[in-house]
PDB file of C-alpha atoms and ligand atoms in Angstrom:
ATOM      1  CA  MET A   1      14.628   9.862   7.059  1.00 55.00           C
ATOM      2  CA  ALA A   2      12.742   7.676   4.575  1.00 68.00           C
ATOM      3  CA  GLU A   3       9.737   9.385   2.927  1.00 73.00           C
ATOM      4  CA  TYR A   4       7.216   7.039   4.554  1.00 71.00           C
ATOM      5  CA  ASP A   5       8.453   7.663   8.113  1.00 73.00           C
ATOM      6  CA  ALA A   6       6.481  10.911   8.032  1.00 78.00           C
ATOM      7  CA  ILE A   7       3.262   9.513   6.532  1.00 81.00           C
ATOM      8  CA  ALA A   8       3.092   6.014   8.022  1.00 80.00           C
ATOM      9  CA  ASP A   9      -0.241   6.548   9.841  1.00 84.00           C
ATOM     10  CA  GLU A  10      -1.903   8.425   6.965  1.00 87.00           C
ATOM     11  CA  TYR A  11      -0.801   5.781   4.482  1.00 89.00           C
ATOM     12  CA  ALA A  12      -2.135   2.992   6.691  1.00 86.00           C
ATOM     13  CA  ALA A  13      -5.492   4.824   6.916  1.00 89.00           C
ATOM     14  CA  SER A  14      -5.661   5.079   3.108  1.00 92.00           C
ATOM     15  CA  LYS A  15      -5.720   1.282   2.932  1.00 92.00           C
ATOM     16  CA  GLN A  16      -9.387   1.458   4.054  1.00 92.00           C
ATOM     17  CA  LEU A  17     -10.535   3.257   0.890  1.00 95.00           C
ATOM     18  CA  PRO A  18     -12.947   1.189  -1.243  1.00 96.00           C
ATOM     19  CA  TRP A  19     -10.615   1.008  -4.260  1.00 97.00           C
ATOM     20  CA  ARG A  20      -7.888  -0.411  -2.047  1.00 97.00           C
ATOM     21  CA  LEU A  21     -10.219  -3.060  -0.638  1.00 97.00           C
ATOM     22  CA  HIS A  22     -12.147  -3.939  -3.785  1.00 98.00           C
ATOM     23  CA  VAL A  23      -9.602  -3.473  -6.610  1.00 98.00           C
ATOM     24  CA  GLU A  24      -6.062  -3.381  -5.204  1.00 98.00           C
ATOM     25  CA  GLN A  25      -6.522  -6.423  -2.976  1.00 98.00           C
ATOM     26  CA  PRO A  26      -8.290  -8.714  -5.485  1.00 98.00           C
ATOM     27  CA  THR A  27      -5.708  -7.786  -8.126  1.00 98.00           C
ATOM     28  CA  LEU A  28      -2.776  -8.537  -5.809  1.00 98.00           C
ATOM     29  CA  PHE A  29      -4.143 -11.622  -4.079  1.00 98.00           C
ATOM     30  CA  GLY A  30      -5.632 -12.972  -7.313  1.00 98.00           C
ATOM     31  CA  LEU A  31      -2.101 -13.037  -8.723  1.00 98.00           C
ATOM     32  CA  ILE A  32      -0.563 -14.574  -5.616  1.00 98.00           C
ATOM     33  CA  GLY A  33      -3.184 -17.309  -5.281  1.00 97.00           C
ATOM     34  CA  ASP A  34      -3.092 -19.982  -2.592  1.00 98.00           C
ATOM     35  CA  VAL A  35      -0.194 -19.404  -0.185  1.00 98.00           C
ATOM     36  CA  ARG A  36      -0.888 -22.232   2.241  1.00 98.00           C
ATOM     37  CA  GLY A  37       2.441 -23.822   3.172  1.00 98.00           C
ATOM     38  CA  LYS A  38       4.433 -21.301   1.132  1.00 98.00           C
ATOM     39  CA  SER A  39       7.192 -18.885   2.039  1.00 98.00           C
ATOM     40  CA  VAL A  40       6.739 -15.228   1.077  1.00 98.00           C
ATOM     41  CA  LEU A  41       9.138 -12.299   1.033  1.00 98.00           C
ATOM     42  CA  ASP A  42       7.268  -8.980   1.077  1.00 98.00           C
ATOM     43  CA  LEU A  43       9.513  -6.379  -0.554  1.00 98.00           C
ATOM     44  CA  ALA A  44       8.476  -2.826   0.416  1.00 97.00           C
ATOM     45  CA  CYS A  45       6.124  -4.285   3.009  1.00 97.00           C
ATOM     46  CA  GLY A  46       5.177  -0.923   4.510  1.00 94.00           C
ATOM     47  CA  ASP A  47       3.339  -1.469   7.794  1.00 93.00           C
ATOM     48  CA  GLY A  48       3.016  -5.172   6.961  1.00 96.00           C
ATOM     49  CA  ILE A  49      -0.670  -5.079   6.090  1.00 96.00           C
ATOM     50  CA  TYR A  50      -0.357  -7.607   3.256  1.00 98.00           C
ATOM     51  CA  ALA A  51       2.321  -9.677   5.010  1.00 98.00           C
ATOM     52  CA  ARG A  52      -0.259 -10.223   7.766  1.00 98.00           C
ATOM     53  CA  THR A  53      -2.928 -11.142   5.210  1.00 98.00           C
ATOM     54  CA  LEU A  54      -0.663 -13.810   3.727  1.00 98.00           C
ATOM     55  CA  ALA A  55       0.291 -15.194   7.136  1.00 98.00           C
ATOM     56  CA  ASP A  56      -3.416 -15.332   8.010  1.00 98.00           C
ATOM     57  CA  ARG A  57      -4.021 -17.197   4.754  1.00 98.00           C
ATOM     58  CA  GLY A  58      -1.559 -19.907   5.698  1.00 98.00           C
ATOM     59  CA  ALA A  59       1.873 -18.796   4.440  1.00 98.00           C
ATOM     60  CA  THR A  60       4.376 -20.533   6.711  1.00 96.00           C
ATOM     61  CA  ARG A  61       7.370 -18.201   6.479  1.00 97.00           C
ATOM     62  CA  VAL A  62       6.769 -14.495   5.935  1.00 98.00           C
ATOM     63  CA  HIS A  63       9.465 -11.827   6.024  1.00 98.00           C
ATOM     64  CA  GLY A  64       8.912  -8.149   5.269  1.00 98.00           C
ATOM     65  CA  VAL A  65      11.507  -5.624   4.143  1.00 98.00           C
ATOM     66  CA  ASP A  66      11.085  -1.859   3.935  1.00 96.00           C
ATOM     67  CA  LEU A  67      13.310   1.207   3.638  1.00 94.00           C
ATOM     68  CA  SER A  68      11.225   3.122   6.177  1.00 91.00           C
ATOM     69  CA  ALA A  69      12.015   2.525   9.848  1.00 91.00           C
ATOM     70  CA  GLY A  70       8.654   4.153  10.676  1.00 87.00           C
ATOM     71  CA  MET A  71       6.724   1.641   8.575  1.00 89.00           C
ATOM     72  CA  ILE A  72       8.687  -1.301  10.016  1.00 93.00           C
ATOM     73  CA  GLU A  73       8.011   0.032  13.515  1.00 92.00           C
ATOM     74  CA  LEU A  74       4.248  -0.130  12.776  1.00 91.00           C
ATOM     75  CA  ALA A  75       4.663  -3.635  11.358  1.00 95.00           C
ATOM     76  CA  ARG A  76       6.576  -4.826  14.421  1.00 97.00           C
ATOM     77  CA  ARG A  77       3.982  -3.263  16.733  1.00 95.00           C
ATOM     78  CA  ALA A  78       1.232  -5.226  14.968  1.00 96.00           C
ATOM     79  CA  GLU A  79       3.334  -8.388  15.305  1.00 98.00           C
ATOM     80  CA  ALA A  80       3.835  -7.705  19.020  1.00 98.00           C
ATOM     81  CA  ALA A  81       0.088  -7.126  19.476  1.00 97.00           C
ATOM     82  CA  ARG A  82      -0.723 -10.403  17.723  1.00 97.00           C
ATOM     83  CA  SER A  83       2.092 -12.740  16.831  1.00 97.00           C
ATOM     84  CA  ARG A  84       1.897 -14.431  13.458  1.00 98.00           C
ATOM     85  CA  GLY A  85       5.573 -15.342  13.294  1.00 98.00           C
ATOM     86  CA  ILE A  86       6.335 -12.627  10.708  1.00 98.00           C
ATOM     87  CA  THR A  87       9.846 -11.181  10.773  1.00 98.00           C
ATOM     88  CA  TYR A  88      10.865  -7.773   9.420  1.00 98.00           C
ATOM     89  CA  SER A  89      13.984  -5.852   8.496  1.00 97.00           C
ATOM     90  CA  VAL A  90      14.730  -2.249   7.545  1.00 97.00           C
ATOM     91  CA  CYS A  91      16.539  -2.641   4.251  1.00 95.00           C
ATOM     92  CA  ASP A  92      16.757  -1.183   0.747  1.00 97.00           C
ATOM     93  CA  ALA A  93      14.963  -3.559  -1.604  1.00 97.00           C
ATOM     94  CA  SER A  94      17.552  -2.665  -4.251  1.00 96.00           C
ATOM     95  CA  ASP A  95      20.154  -4.560  -2.233  1.00 94.00           C
ATOM     96  CA  VAL A  96      18.589  -7.480  -0.415  1.00 95.00           C
ATOM     97  CA  ARG A  97      21.173 -10.098   0.565  1.00 92.00           C
ATOM     98  CA  GLY A  98      20.892 -13.333   2.502  1.00 93.00           C
ATOM     99  CA  LEU A  99      17.108 -13.699   2.136  1.00 96.00           C
ATOM    100  CA  GLU A 100      16.771 -16.582  -0.290  1.00 96.00           C
ATOM    101  CA  GLY A 101      14.682 -19.559  -1.323  1.00 98.00           C
ATOM    102  CA  PHE A 102      11.219 -17.940  -1.133  1.00 98.00           C
ATOM    103  CA  ASP A 103       8.320 -19.457  -3.062  1.00 98.00           C
ATOM    104  CA  VAL A 104       6.805 -16.022  -3.650  1.00 98.00           C
ATOM    105  CA  VAL A 105       8.206 -12.507  -3.660  1.00 98.00           C
ATOM    106  CA  MET A 106       5.427  -9.956  -3.239  1.00 98.00           C
ATOM    107  CA  ALA A 107       6.155  -6.391  -4.315  1.00 98.00           C
ATOM    108  CA  ALA A 108       3.196  -4.117  -3.638  1.00 98.00           C
ATOM    109  CA  TYR A 109       4.252  -0.701  -4.969  1.00 98.00           C
ATOM    110  CA  LEU A 110       8.004  -1.264  -4.910  1.00 98.00           C
ATOM    111  CA  PHE A 111       9.134  -0.988  -8.519  1.00 98.00           C
ATOM    112  CA  ASN A 112       7.436   2.386  -8.987  1.00 98.00           C
ATOM    113  CA  TYR A 113      10.111   3.769  -6.643  1.00 98.00           C
ATOM    114  CA  ALA A 114      12.840   3.090  -9.182  1.00 98.00           C
ATOM    115  CA  GLN A 115      13.955   6.409 -10.621  1.00 98.00           C
ATOM    116  CA  ASP A 116      15.881   4.935 -13.527  1.00 98.00           C
ATOM    117  CA  ARG A 117      16.592   1.694 -15.354  1.00 98.00           C
ATOM    118  CA  ALA A 118      19.632   0.877 -13.190  1.00 98.00           C
ATOM    119  CA  GLN A 119      17.646   1.104  -9.950  1.00 98.00           C
ATOM    120  CA  LEU A 120      14.777  -0.914 -11.417  1.00 98.00           C
ATOM    121  CA  ARG A 121      17.328  -3.544 -12.388  1.00 98.00           C
ATOM    122  CA  ARG A 122      18.795  -3.704  -8.865  1.00 98.00           C
ATOM    123  CA  MET A 123      15.287  -4.150  -7.420  1.00 98.00           C
ATOM    124  CA  ALA A 124      14.471  -6.890  -9.936  1.00 98.00           C
ATOM    125  CA  GLU A 125      17.814  -8.592  -9.169  1.00 98.00           C
ATOM    126  CA  SER A 126      16.987  -8.585  -5.441  1.00 98.00           C
ATOM    127  CA  ALA A 127      13.620 -10.203  -6.172  1.00 98.00           C
ATOM    128  CA  PHE A 128      15.236 -12.790  -8.458  1.00 98.00           C
ATOM    129  CA  ARG A 129      17.956 -13.696  -5.908  1.00 98.00           C
ATOM    130  CA  SER A 130      15.369 -14.080  -3.141  1.00 98.00           C
ATOM    131  CA  LEU A 131      13.166 -16.518  -5.066  1.00 98.00           C
ATOM    132  CA  ARG A 132      13.784 -20.243  -5.298  1.00 98.00           C
ATOM    133  CA  PRO A 133      14.102 -21.506  -8.876  1.00 98.00           C
ATOM    134  CA  GLY A 134      10.514 -21.826 -10.096  1.00 98.00           C
ATOM    135  CA  GLY A 135       9.302 -19.165  -7.623  1.00 98.00           C
ATOM    136  CA  ARG A 136       7.009 -16.316  -8.605  1.00 98.00           C
ATOM    137  CA  LEU A 137       7.151 -12.546  -8.293  1.00 98.00           C
ATOM    138  CA  CYS A 138       3.702 -10.951  -7.839  1.00 98.00           C
ATOM    139  CA  GLY A 139       2.799  -7.388  -7.105  1.00 98.00           C
ATOM    140  CA  VAL A 140       0.830  -4.261  -7.736  1.00 98.00           C
ATOM    141  CA  ASN A 141       2.344  -1.126  -9.160  1.00 98.00           C
ATOM    142  CA  ASP A 142       1.649   2.390 -10.310  1.00 98.00           C
ATOM    143  CA  ASN A 143       0.487   1.609 -13.857  1.00 98.00           C
ATOM    144  CA  PRO A 144       3.195   2.808 -16.268  1.00 98.00           C
ATOM    145  CA  ARG A 145       0.861   2.262 -19.255  1.00 98.00           C
ATOM    146  CA  THR A 146      -1.365   5.208 -18.226  1.00 97.00           C
ATOM    147  CA  ALA A 147      -2.400   7.602 -21.017  1.00 95.00           C
ATOM    148  CA  PRO A 148      -1.233  11.204 -20.306  1.00 93.00           C
ATOM    149  CA  ALA A 149      -4.810  12.531 -19.869  1.00 91.00           C
ATOM    150  CA  ARG A 150      -5.549   9.978 -17.166  1.00 95.00           C
ATOM    151  CA  TYR A 151      -3.128  11.546 -14.692  1.00 97.00           C
ATOM    152  CA  ARG A 152      -5.797  13.609 -12.938  1.00 96.00           C
ATOM    153  CA  TYR A 153      -8.177  14.121 -10.049  1.00 96.00           C
ATOM    154  CA  TYR A 154     -10.375  11.137  -9.156  1.00 96.00           C
ATOM    155  CA  PRO A 155     -13.056  12.822  -7.016  1.00 93.00           C
ATOM    156  CA  GLU A 156     -15.078   9.626  -6.480  1.00 94.00           C
ATOM    157  CA  PHE A 157     -12.004   7.814  -5.229  1.00 96.00           C
ATOM    158  CA  SER A 158     -10.446  10.484  -3.010  1.00 95.00           C
ATOM    159  CA  PHE A 159      -7.103  10.977  -4.690  1.00 96.00           C
ATOM    160  CA  VAL A 160      -5.191  12.951  -7.281  1.00 97.00           C
ATOM    161  CA  ARG A 161      -2.365  11.545  -9.369  1.00 98.00           C
ATOM    162  CA  TYR A 162      -0.284  13.835 -11.539  1.00 98.00           C
ATOM    163  CA  ILE A 163       2.881  13.317 -13.550  1.00 98.00           C
ATOM    164  CA  GLU A 164       5.773  15.725 -13.958  1.00 97.00           C
ATOM    165  CA  LYS A 165       6.095  17.076 -17.487  1.00 95.00           C
ATOM    166  CA  PRO A 166       7.725  16.526 -19.892  1.00 95.00           C
ATOM    167  CA  GLN A 167       7.100  12.855 -19.238  1.00 96.00           C
ATOM    168  CA  ARG A 168      10.327  10.885 -19.382  1.00 97.00           C
ATOM    169  CA  GLU A 169      11.923   8.083 -17.387  1.00 98.00           C
ATOM    170  CA  GLY A 170      12.316   9.293 -13.810  1.00 98.00           C
ATOM    171  CA  SER A 171       9.382  11.753 -13.989  1.00 98.00           C
ATOM    172  CA  ALA A 172       7.741  12.061 -10.575  1.00 98.00           C
ATOM    173  CA  ILE A 173       4.163  10.802 -10.261  1.00 98.00           C
ATOM    174  CA  THR A 174       2.632  12.660  -7.334  1.00 97.00           C
ATOM    175  CA  TRP A 175      -0.175  10.960  -5.439  1.00 97.00           C
ATOM    176  CA  ALA A 176      -2.269  12.756  -2.820  1.00 96.00           C
ATOM    177  CA  ILE A 177      -4.794  10.465  -1.144  1.00 95.00           C
ATOM    178  CA  GLN A 178      -7.476  11.495   1.326  1.00 94.00           C
ATOM    179  CA  PRO A 179      -8.085   8.541   3.669  1.00 92.00           C
ATOM    180  CA  PRO A 180     -11.586   8.010   5.129  1.00 90.00           C
ATOM    181  CA  THR A 181     -10.337   9.590   8.363  1.00 89.00           C
ATOM    182  CA  GLY A 182      -7.410  11.846   9.242  1.00 90.00           C
ATOM    183  CA  GLU A 183      -4.920  13.832   7.213  1.00 91.00           C
ATOM    184  CA  PRO A 184      -4.204  13.332   3.513  1.00 93.00           C
ATOM    185  CA  CYS A 185      -1.073  11.445   2.521  1.00 91.00           C
ATOM    186  CA  MET A 186       1.202  12.501  -0.309  1.00 95.00           C
ATOM    187  CA  PHE A 187       4.062  10.628  -1.933  1.00 94.00           C
ATOM    188  CA  ASP A 188       5.891  10.434  -5.226  1.00 97.00           C
ATOM    189  CA  ASN A 189       6.268   7.417  -7.470  1.00 98.00           C
ATOM    190  CA  PHE A 190       8.407   7.518 -10.593  1.00 98.00           C
ATOM    191  CA  TRP A 191       7.620   6.651 -14.186  1.00 98.00           C
ATOM    192  CA  ILE A 192       9.644   4.093 -16.102  1.00 98.00           C
ATOM    193  CA  ALA A 193       8.434   3.052 -19.565  1.00 98.00           C
ATOM    194  CA  PRO A 194       6.575  -0.283 -19.803  1.00 98.00           C
ATOM    195  CA  GLU A 195       9.097  -1.519 -22.401  1.00 98.00           C
ATOM    196  CA  THR A 196      11.925  -0.792 -19.965  1.00 98.00           C
ATOM    197  CA  TYR A 197      10.182  -2.919 -17.330  1.00 98.00           C
ATOM    198  CA  ARG A 198       9.884  -5.772 -19.818  1.00 98.00           C
ATOM    199  CA  GLU A 199      13.516  -5.484 -20.941  1.00 98.00           C
ATOM    200  CA  VAL A 200      14.931  -5.212 -17.420  1.00 98.00           C
ATOM    201  CA  PHE A 201      13.011  -8.187 -16.025  1.00 98.00           C
ATOM    202  CA  GLU A 202      14.056 -10.287 -19.002  1.00 98.00           C
ATOM    203  CA  GLN A 203      17.718  -9.235 -18.650  1.00 98.00           C
ATOM    204  CA  VAL A 204      17.676 -10.189 -14.972  1.00 98.00           C
ATOM    205  CA  GLY A 205      16.499 -13.681 -15.922  1.00 98.00           C
ATOM    206  CA  PHE A 206      12.754 -13.594 -15.243  1.00 98.00           C
ATOM    207  CA  THR A 207      10.356 -15.209 -17.685  1.00 98.00           C
ATOM    208  CA  GLU A 208       6.631 -14.606 -18.248  1.00 98.00           C
ATOM    209  CA  PHE A 209       6.872 -10.949 -17.166  1.00 98.00           C
ATOM    210  CA  ARG A 210       3.499  -9.264 -17.602  1.00 98.00           C
ATOM    211  CA  PHE A 211       1.400  -6.338 -16.509  1.00 98.00           C
ATOM    212  CA  VAL A 212      -2.054  -7.412 -15.371  1.00 98.00           C
ATOM    213  CA  ASP A 213      -5.099  -5.158 -15.625  1.00 98.00           C
ATOM    214  CA  ALA A 214      -6.547  -4.323 -12.225  1.00 98.00           C
ATOM    215  CA  HIS A 215      -9.932  -5.882 -11.483  1.00 98.00           C
ATOM    216  CA  VAL A 216     -12.533  -6.467  -8.815  1.00 97.00           C
ATOM    217  CA  ALA A 217     -12.970  -9.897  -7.202  1.00 96.00           C
ATOM    218  CA  PRO A 218     -14.503 -12.599  -9.417  1.00 94.00           C
ATOM    219  CA  GLY A 219     -18.282 -12.232  -9.261  1.00 95.00           C
ATOM    220  CA  ALA A 220     -18.142  -8.724  -7.728  1.00 96.00           C
ATOM    221  CA  ASP A 221     -19.881  -5.792  -9.444  1.00 96.00           C
ATOM    222  CA  PRO A 222     -17.253  -3.606 -11.176  1.00 97.00           C
ATOM    223  CA  ALA A 223     -19.764  -0.738 -11.796  1.00 97.00           C
ATOM    224  CA  PRO A 224     -18.877   1.349  -8.708  1.00 97.00           C
ATOM    225  CA  PHE A 225     -15.251   1.339  -9.893  1.00 98.00           C
ATOM    226  CA  SER A 226     -15.777   1.866 -13.635  1.00 96.00           C
ATOM    227  CA  ASP A 227     -13.946   5.215 -13.805  1.00 95.00           C
ATOM    228  CA  PHE A 228     -11.112   3.837 -11.690  1.00 97.00           C
ATOM    229  CA  LEU A 229     -10.786   0.645 -13.730  1.00 97.00           C
ATOM    230  CA  GLU A 230     -10.663   2.391 -17.104  1.00 96.00           C
ATOM    231  CA  ASP A 231      -6.947   2.781 -17.894  1.00 96.00           C
ATOM    232  CA  CYS A 232      -6.530   2.080 -14.187  1.00 98.00           C
ATOM    233  CA  PRO A 233      -3.857   3.995 -12.210  1.00 98.00           C
ATOM    234  CA  ILE A 234      -2.661   0.716 -10.708  1.00 98.00           C
ATOM    235  CA  CYS A 235      -1.864  -2.626 -12.289  1.00 98.00           C
ATOM    236  CA  GLY A 236      -0.703  -6.067 -11.323  1.00 98.00           C
ATOM    237  CA  ILE A 237       2.772  -7.272 -12.151  1.00 98.00           C
ATOM    238  CA  SER A 238       3.938 -10.865 -12.419  1.00 98.00           C
ATOM    239  CA  ALA A 239       7.047 -12.828 -13.428  1.00 98.00           C
ATOM    240  CA  VAL A 240       8.655 -16.212 -12.864  1.00 98.00           C
ATOM    241  CA  ARG A 241      12.182 -17.252 -11.896  1.00 98.00           C
ATOM    242  CA  PRO A 242      12.734 -20.214 -14.228  1.00 98.00           C
ATOM    243  CA  ALA A 243      13.038 -23.617 -12.571  1.00 98.00           C
ATOM    244  CA  ASP A 244      16.426 -24.217 -14.215  1.00 96.00           C
ATOM    245  CA  SER A 245      17.989 -20.904 -13.161  1.00 96.00           C
TER     246      SER A 245
HETATM  247  C1  SAM B   1       3.040   2.671  -1.261  1.00 69.12           C
HETATM  248  S1  SAM B   1       3.912   1.944   0.082  1.00 69.12           S
HETATM  249  C2  SAM B   1       3.394   0.249  -0.029  1.00 69.12           C
HETATM  250  C3  SAM B   1       3.542  -0.506   1.247  1.00 69.12           C
HETATM  251  C4  SAM B   1       2.885  -1.904   1.220  1.00 69.12           C
HETATM  252  N1  SAM B   1       3.522  -2.754   0.245  1.00 69.12           N
HETATM  253  C5  SAM B   1       1.419  -1.760   0.955  1.00 69.12           C
HETATM  254  O1  SAM B   1       0.960  -2.137  -0.118  1.00 69.12           O
HETATM  255  O2  SAM B   1       0.729  -1.230   1.834  1.00 69.12           O
HETATM  256  C6  SAM B   1       5.501   1.874  -0.592  1.00 69.12           C
HETATM  257  C7  SAM B   1       6.542   1.390   0.387  1.00 69.12           C
HETATM  258  O3  SAM B   1       7.757   1.226  -0.334  1.00 69.12           O
HETATM  259  C8  SAM B   1       8.813   1.535   0.532  1.00 69.12           C
HETATM  260  N2  SAM B   1      10.005   1.728  -0.287  1.00 69.12           N
HETATM  261  C9  SAM B   1      10.249   2.691  -1.187  1.00 69.12           C
HETATM  262  N3  SAM B   1      11.467   2.508  -1.751  1.00 69.12           N
HETATM  263  C10 SAM B   1      11.971   1.381  -1.184  1.00 69.12           C
HETATM  264  C11 SAM B   1      13.189   0.675  -1.332  1.00 69.12           C
HETATM  265  N4  SAM B   1      14.130   1.082  -2.180  1.00 69.12           N
HETATM  266  N5  SAM B   1      13.403  -0.420  -0.582  1.00 69.12           N
HETATM  267  C12 SAM B   1      12.445  -0.851   0.304  1.00 69.12           C
HETATM  268  N6  SAM B   1      11.274  -0.215   0.489  1.00 69.12           N
HETATM  269  C13 SAM B   1      11.047   0.892  -0.246  1.00 69.12           C
HETATM  270  C14 SAM B   1       8.312   2.746   1.273  1.00 69.12           C
HETATM  271  O4  SAM B   1       9.036   2.985   2.462  1.00 69.12           O
HETATM  272  C15 SAM B   1       6.860   2.361   1.515  1.00 69.12           C
HETATM  273  O5  SAM B   1       6.680   1.709   2.749  1.00 69.12           O
END
């Protein structure tokens, strides 16, 4: 059973926390930009929350992929309740085949599941294969640039985030999030060094790979999130499949 099968409802509830709405979303959707008329592959789509957002914003072809049958079940239920034309498959994002030509690959918290360089590379290769030449990879991620002291309890933001010591590639990063309602949800991400990310994405053929500091929406007041935004636990991630590749 995939880890998220057991926490699908709790995870979905955590998406209502203010830092999700006012930092995670502006960071992710700021990177993705205007999707009207575009095709989007959502790698590690979870319950499809952001696939639905992109379909609602005018993306014409949206497909979501997730390892967790429980998460895909929630996504399909939402599609059945209100059809947006989104399709889904249960699939390991390290080995996506036959889903090609997308303008955008979105990866919201996928790469932080790689437990070593080889797995990160397979995930990046899947993303590269699925993009059309000139297409863009955009996502959010557990921030691998975090200073050791910043793995801690965030009382104002209803979560703890700790890292296994000694810190080395593959160290588990344990998150425990208390959603506004219901039971807490716990899951592990894994730490891979920022330089390894840069090297792997370059080796796979991506250009313009970068980590992007998380932020609130343009014009919004960042003050309520100041402790969250300082050396923020999450970051944006972005790269391009070159037009001549
Ligand atoms: C933190 S959730 C994010 C879900 C969604 N992108 C969102 O932002 O709400 C991480 C998701 O990654 C999925 N996942 C983890 N490893 C994966 C893999 N190798 N292939 C596909 N999905 C994976 C989990 O099942 C889970 O649904």
